[in-house]
mmCIF file of C-alpha atoms in Angstrom:
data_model
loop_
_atom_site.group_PDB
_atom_site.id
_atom_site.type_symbol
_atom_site.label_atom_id
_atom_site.label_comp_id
_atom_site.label_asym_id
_atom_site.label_seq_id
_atom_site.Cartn_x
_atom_site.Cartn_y
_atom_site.Cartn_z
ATOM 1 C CA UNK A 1 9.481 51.826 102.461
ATOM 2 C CA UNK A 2 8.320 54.629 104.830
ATOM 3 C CA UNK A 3 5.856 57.178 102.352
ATOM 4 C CA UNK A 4 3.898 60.224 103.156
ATOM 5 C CA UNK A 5 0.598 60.983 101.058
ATOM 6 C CA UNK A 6 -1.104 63.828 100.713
ATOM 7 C CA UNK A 7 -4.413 64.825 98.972
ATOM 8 C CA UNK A 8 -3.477 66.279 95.331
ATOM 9 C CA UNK A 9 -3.922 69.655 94.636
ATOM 10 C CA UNK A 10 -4.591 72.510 93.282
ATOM 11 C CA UNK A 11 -7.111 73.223 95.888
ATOM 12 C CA UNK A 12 -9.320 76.578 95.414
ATOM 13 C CA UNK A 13 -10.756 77.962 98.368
ATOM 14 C CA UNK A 14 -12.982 81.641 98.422
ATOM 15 C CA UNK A 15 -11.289 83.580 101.118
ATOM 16 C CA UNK A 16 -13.137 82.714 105.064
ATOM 17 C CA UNK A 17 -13.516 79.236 103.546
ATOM 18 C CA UNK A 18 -12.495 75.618 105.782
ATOM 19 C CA UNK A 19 -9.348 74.362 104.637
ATOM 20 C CA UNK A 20 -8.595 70.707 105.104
ATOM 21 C CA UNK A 21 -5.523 68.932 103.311
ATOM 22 C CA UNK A 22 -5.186 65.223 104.178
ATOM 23 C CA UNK A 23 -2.062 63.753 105.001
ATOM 24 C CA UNK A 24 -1.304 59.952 105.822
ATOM 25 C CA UNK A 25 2.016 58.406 106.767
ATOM 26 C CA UNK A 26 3.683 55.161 107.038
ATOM 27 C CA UNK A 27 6.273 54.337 109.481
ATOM 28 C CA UNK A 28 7.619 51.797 112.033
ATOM 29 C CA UNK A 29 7.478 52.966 115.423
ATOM 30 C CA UNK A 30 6.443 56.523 116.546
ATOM 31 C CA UNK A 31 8.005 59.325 113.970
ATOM 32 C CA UNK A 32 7.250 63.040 114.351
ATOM 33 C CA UNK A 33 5.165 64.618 111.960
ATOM 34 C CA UNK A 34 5.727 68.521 110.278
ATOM 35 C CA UNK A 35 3.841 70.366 108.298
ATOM 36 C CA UNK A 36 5.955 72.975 106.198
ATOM 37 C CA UNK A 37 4.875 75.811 103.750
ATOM 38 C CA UNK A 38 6.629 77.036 101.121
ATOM 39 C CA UNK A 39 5.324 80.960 99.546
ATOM 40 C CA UNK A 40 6.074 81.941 96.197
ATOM 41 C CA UNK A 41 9.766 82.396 95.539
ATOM 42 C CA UNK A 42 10.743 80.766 98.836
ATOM 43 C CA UNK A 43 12.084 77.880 100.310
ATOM 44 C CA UNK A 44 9.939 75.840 102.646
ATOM 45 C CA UNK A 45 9.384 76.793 106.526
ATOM 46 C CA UNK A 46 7.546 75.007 109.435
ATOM 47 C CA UNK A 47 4.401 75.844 110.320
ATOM 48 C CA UNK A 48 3.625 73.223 112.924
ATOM 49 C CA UNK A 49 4.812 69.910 114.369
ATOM 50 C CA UNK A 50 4.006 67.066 116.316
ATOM 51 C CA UNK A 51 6.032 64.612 117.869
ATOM 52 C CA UNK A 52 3.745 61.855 119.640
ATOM 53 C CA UNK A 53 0.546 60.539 119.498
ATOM 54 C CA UNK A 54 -2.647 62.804 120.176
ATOM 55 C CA UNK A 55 -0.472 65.629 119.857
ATOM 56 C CA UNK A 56 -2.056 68.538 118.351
ATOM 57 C CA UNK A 57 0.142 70.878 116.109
ATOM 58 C CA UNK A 58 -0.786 74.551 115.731
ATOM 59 C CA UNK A 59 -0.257 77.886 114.220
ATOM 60 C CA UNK A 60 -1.309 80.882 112.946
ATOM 61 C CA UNK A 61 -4.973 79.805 113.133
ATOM 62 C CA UNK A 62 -3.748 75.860 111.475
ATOM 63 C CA UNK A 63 -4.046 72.936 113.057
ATOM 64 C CA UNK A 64 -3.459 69.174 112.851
ATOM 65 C CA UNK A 65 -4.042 66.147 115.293
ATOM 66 C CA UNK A 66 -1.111 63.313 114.957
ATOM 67 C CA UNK A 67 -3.642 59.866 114.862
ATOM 68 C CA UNK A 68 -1.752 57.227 115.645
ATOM 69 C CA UNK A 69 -4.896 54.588 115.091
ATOM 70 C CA UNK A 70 -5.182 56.095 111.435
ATOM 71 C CA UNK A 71 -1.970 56.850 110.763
ATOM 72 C CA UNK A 72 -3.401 60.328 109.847
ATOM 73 C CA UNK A 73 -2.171 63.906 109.961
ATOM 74 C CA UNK A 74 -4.851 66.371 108.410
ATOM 75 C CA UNK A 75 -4.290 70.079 108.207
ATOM 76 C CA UNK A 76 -6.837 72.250 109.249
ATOM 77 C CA UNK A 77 -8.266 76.118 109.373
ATOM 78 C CA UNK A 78 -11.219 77.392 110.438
ATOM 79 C CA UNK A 79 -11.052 80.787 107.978
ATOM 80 C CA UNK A 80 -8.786 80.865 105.093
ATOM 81 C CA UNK A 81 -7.148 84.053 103.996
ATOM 82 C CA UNK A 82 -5.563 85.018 100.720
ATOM 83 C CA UNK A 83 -2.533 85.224 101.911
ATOM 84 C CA UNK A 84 -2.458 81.590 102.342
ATOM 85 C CA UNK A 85 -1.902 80.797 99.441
ATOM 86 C CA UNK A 86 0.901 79.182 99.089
ATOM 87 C CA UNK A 87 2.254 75.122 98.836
ATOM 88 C CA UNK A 88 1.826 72.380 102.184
ATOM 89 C CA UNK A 89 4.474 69.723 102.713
ATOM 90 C CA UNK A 90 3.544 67.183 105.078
ATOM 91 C CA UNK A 91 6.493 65.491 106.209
ATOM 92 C CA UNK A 92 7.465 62.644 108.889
ATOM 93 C CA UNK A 93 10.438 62.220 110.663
ATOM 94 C CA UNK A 94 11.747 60.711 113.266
ATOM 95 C CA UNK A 95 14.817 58.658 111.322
ATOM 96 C CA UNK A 96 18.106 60.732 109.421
ATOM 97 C CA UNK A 97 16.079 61.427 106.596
ATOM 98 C CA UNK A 98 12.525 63.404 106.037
ATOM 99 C CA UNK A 99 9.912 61.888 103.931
ATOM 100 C CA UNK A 100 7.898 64.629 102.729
ATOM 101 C CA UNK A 101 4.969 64.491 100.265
ATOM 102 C CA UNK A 102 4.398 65.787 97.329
ATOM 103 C CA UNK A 103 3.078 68.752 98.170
ATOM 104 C CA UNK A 104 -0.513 70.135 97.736
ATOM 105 C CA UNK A 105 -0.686 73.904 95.954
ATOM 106 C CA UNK A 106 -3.717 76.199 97.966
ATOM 107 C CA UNK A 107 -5.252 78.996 96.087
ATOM 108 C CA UNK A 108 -7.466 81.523 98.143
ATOM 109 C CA UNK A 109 -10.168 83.780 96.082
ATOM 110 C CA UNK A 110 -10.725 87.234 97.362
ATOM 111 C CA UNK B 1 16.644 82.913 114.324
ATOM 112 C CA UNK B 2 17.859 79.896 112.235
ATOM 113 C CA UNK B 3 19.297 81.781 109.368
ATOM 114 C CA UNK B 4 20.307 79.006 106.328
ATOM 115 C CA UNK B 5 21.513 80.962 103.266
ATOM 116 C CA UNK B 6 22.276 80.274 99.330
ATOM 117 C CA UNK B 7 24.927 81.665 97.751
ATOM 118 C CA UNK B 8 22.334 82.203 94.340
ATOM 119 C CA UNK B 9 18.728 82.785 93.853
ATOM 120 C CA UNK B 10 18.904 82.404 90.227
ATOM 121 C CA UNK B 11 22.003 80.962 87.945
ATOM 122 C CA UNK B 12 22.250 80.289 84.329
ATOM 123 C CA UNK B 13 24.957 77.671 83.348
ATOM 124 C CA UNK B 14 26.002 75.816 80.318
ATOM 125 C CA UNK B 15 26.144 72.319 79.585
ATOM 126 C CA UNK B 16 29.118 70.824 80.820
ATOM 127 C CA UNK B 17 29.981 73.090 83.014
ATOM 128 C CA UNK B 18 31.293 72.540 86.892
ATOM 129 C CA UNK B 19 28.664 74.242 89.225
ATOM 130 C CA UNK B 20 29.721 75.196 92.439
ATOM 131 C CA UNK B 21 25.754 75.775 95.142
ATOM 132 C CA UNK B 22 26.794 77.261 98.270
ATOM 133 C CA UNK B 23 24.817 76.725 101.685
ATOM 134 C CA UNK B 24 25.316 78.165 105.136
ATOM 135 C CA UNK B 25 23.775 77.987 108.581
ATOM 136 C CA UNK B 26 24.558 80.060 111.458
ATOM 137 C CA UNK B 27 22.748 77.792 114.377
ATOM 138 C CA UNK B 28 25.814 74.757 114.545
ATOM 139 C CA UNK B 29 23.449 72.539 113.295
ATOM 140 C CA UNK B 30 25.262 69.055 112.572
ATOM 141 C CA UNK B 31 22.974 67.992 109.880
ATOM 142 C CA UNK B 32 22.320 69.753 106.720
ATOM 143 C CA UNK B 33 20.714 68.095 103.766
ATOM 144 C CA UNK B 34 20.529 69.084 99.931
ATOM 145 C CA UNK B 35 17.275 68.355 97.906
ATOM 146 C CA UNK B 36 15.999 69.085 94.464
ATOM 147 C CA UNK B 37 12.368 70.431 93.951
ATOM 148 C CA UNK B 38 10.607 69.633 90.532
ATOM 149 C CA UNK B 39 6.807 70.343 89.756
ATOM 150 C CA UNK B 40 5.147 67.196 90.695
ATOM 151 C CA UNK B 41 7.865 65.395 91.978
ATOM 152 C CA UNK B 42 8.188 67.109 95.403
ATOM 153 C CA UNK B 43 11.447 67.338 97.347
ATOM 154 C CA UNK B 44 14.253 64.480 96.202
ATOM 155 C CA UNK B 45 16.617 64.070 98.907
ATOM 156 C CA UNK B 46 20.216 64.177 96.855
ATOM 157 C CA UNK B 47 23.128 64.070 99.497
ATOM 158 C CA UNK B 48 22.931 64.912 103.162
ATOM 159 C CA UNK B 49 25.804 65.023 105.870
ATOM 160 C CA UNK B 50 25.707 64.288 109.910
ATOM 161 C CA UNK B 51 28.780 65.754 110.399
ATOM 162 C CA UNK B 52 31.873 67.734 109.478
ATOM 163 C CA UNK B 53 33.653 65.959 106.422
ATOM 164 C CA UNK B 54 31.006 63.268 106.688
ATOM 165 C CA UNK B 55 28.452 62.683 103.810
ATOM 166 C CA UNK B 56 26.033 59.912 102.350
ATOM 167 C CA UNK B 57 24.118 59.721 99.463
ATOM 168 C CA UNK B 58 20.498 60.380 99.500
ATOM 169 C CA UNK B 59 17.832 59.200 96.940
ATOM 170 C CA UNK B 60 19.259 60.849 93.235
ATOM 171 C CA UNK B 61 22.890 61.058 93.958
ATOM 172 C CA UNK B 62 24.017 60.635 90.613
ATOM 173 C CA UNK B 63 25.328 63.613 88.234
ATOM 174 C CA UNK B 64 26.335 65.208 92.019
ATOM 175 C CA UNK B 65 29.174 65.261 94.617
ATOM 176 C CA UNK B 66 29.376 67.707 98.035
ATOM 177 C CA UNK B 67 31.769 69.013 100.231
ATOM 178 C CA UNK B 68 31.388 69.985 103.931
ATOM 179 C CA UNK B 69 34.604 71.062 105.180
ATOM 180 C CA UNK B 70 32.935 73.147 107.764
ATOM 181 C CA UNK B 71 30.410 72.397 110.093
ATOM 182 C CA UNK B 72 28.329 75.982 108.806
ATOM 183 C CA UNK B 73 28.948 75.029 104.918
ATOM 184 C CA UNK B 74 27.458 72.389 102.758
ATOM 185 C CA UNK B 75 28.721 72.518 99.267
ATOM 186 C CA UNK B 76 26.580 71.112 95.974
ATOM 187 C CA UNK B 77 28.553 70.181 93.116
ATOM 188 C CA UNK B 78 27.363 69.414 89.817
ATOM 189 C CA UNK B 79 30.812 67.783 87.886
ATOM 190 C CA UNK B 80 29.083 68.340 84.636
ATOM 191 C CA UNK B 81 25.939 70.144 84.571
ATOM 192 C CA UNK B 82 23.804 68.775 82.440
ATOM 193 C CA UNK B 83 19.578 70.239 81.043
ATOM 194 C CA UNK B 84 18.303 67.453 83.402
ATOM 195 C CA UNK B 85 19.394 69.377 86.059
ATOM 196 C CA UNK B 86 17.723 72.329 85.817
ATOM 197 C CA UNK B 87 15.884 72.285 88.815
ATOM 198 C CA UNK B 88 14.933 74.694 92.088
ATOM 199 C CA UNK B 89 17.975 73.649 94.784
ATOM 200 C CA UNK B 90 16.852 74.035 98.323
ATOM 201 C CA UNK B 91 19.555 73.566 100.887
ATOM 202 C CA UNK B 92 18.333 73.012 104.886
ATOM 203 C CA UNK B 93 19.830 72.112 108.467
ATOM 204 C CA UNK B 94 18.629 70.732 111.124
ATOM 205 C CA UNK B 95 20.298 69.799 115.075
ATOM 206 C CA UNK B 96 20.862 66.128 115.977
ATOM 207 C CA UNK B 97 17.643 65.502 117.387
ATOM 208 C CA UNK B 98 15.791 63.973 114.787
ATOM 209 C CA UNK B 99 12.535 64.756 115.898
ATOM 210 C CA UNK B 100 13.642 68.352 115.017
ATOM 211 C CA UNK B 101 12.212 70.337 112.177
ATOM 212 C CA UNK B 102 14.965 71.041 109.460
ATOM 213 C CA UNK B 103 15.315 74.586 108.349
ATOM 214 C CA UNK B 104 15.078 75.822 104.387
ATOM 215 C CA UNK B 105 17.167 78.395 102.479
ATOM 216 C CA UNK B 106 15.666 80.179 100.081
ATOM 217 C CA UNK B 107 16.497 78.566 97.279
ATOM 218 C CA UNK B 108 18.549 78.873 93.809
ATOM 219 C CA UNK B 109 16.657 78.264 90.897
ATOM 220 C CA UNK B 110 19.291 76.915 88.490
ATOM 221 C CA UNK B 111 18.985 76.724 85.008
ATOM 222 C CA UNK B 112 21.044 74.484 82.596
ATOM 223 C CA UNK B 113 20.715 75.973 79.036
#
């Protein structure tokens, strides 16, 4: 069936560091693609989307590029801060139901 | 702003007892979706429901029931809680359009002692 992977975590970053989190989907036809964040104590929230192919998500200085030939969806940032840490979800839709992945945990070092 | 809200953050129940997890949107969303969140196990999709009185069963059904008599309120039941269900509940809902994002509550970290 239709899965979502995403790079295991913890991942420990010193604060100003690059960020990248890997994401790959699998899917029939053309789904849209989310990346959600969830803080401590919280429930999770979107922090960008894409819905077709060379679409590039973004916010809050993240970004991520739906491939379509890699079947990719990588989270990026240029300059993490601390109060980034927190847990990804990257998710696919597109169908009734959201397959989300597991869910990668981001420390950031002052 | 999509506000989704849970009627607990925290709740301490028994074995065997009925366990009523409230949920309601303000945005007439037709969708709204239950999930369970465990440490290494991600989101589990229990029950989710298109419409007013309308439900299916998503991918861990068992051990729960819901109710959504209105459109704003999703209802999670546990019949007969059990320690296997201690778990962080999120409740979210989303509009028709399924390339829409859905929207989270908080939360209710439930705990089955």
């Amino acid at each position: 069936g239709d899965s979502v992977t995403q790079m295991e975590g913890p991942v420990t970053l010193s604060e100003e560091a690059f960020l990248t989190i890997n994401c790959t989907y699998t899917a029939t036809g053309y789904p849209s693609l989310f990346w959600y964040v969830q803080y401590p104590g919280e429930g999770l929230q979107l922090l960008l989307k894409a819905t077709k192919a060379d679409d590039k998500g973004s916010n809050k200085g993240f970004e991520a590029t739906y491939r379509k030939e890699t079947t990719s969806f990588h989270l990026e940032k240029g300059s993490v801060q601390v109060s980034d840490s927190a847990v990804y979800f990257c998710a696919r839709g597109g169908g009734f139901k959201t397959i989300f992945g597991a869910g990668t945990r981001l420390f950031v070092k002052a | 702003d999509v506000k989704v809200t849970q009627s607990s953050r925290y709740l301490v129940k028994r074995t065997g007892e009925k366990v009523f997890l409230e949920c309601v949107q303000d945005m007439d969303h037709e969708n709204m979706f239950w999930y369970r969140q465990d440490p290494g196990l991600g989101l589990r999709l229990i029950y989710f429901s298109y419409d007013v009185k309308m439900k299916e069963k998503g991918d861990i059904p068992e051990g729960y029931s819901v109710s959504r008599e209105k459109k704003e309120r999703f209802s999670l039941i546990l019949e007969s809680a059990s320690t296997n269900q201690t778990s962080m509940y999120l409740c979210a809902s989303r509009p028709q359009e399924y390339t829409r994002e859905q929207y989270f509550g908080p939360g209710t970290r439930l705990t089955v002692t």
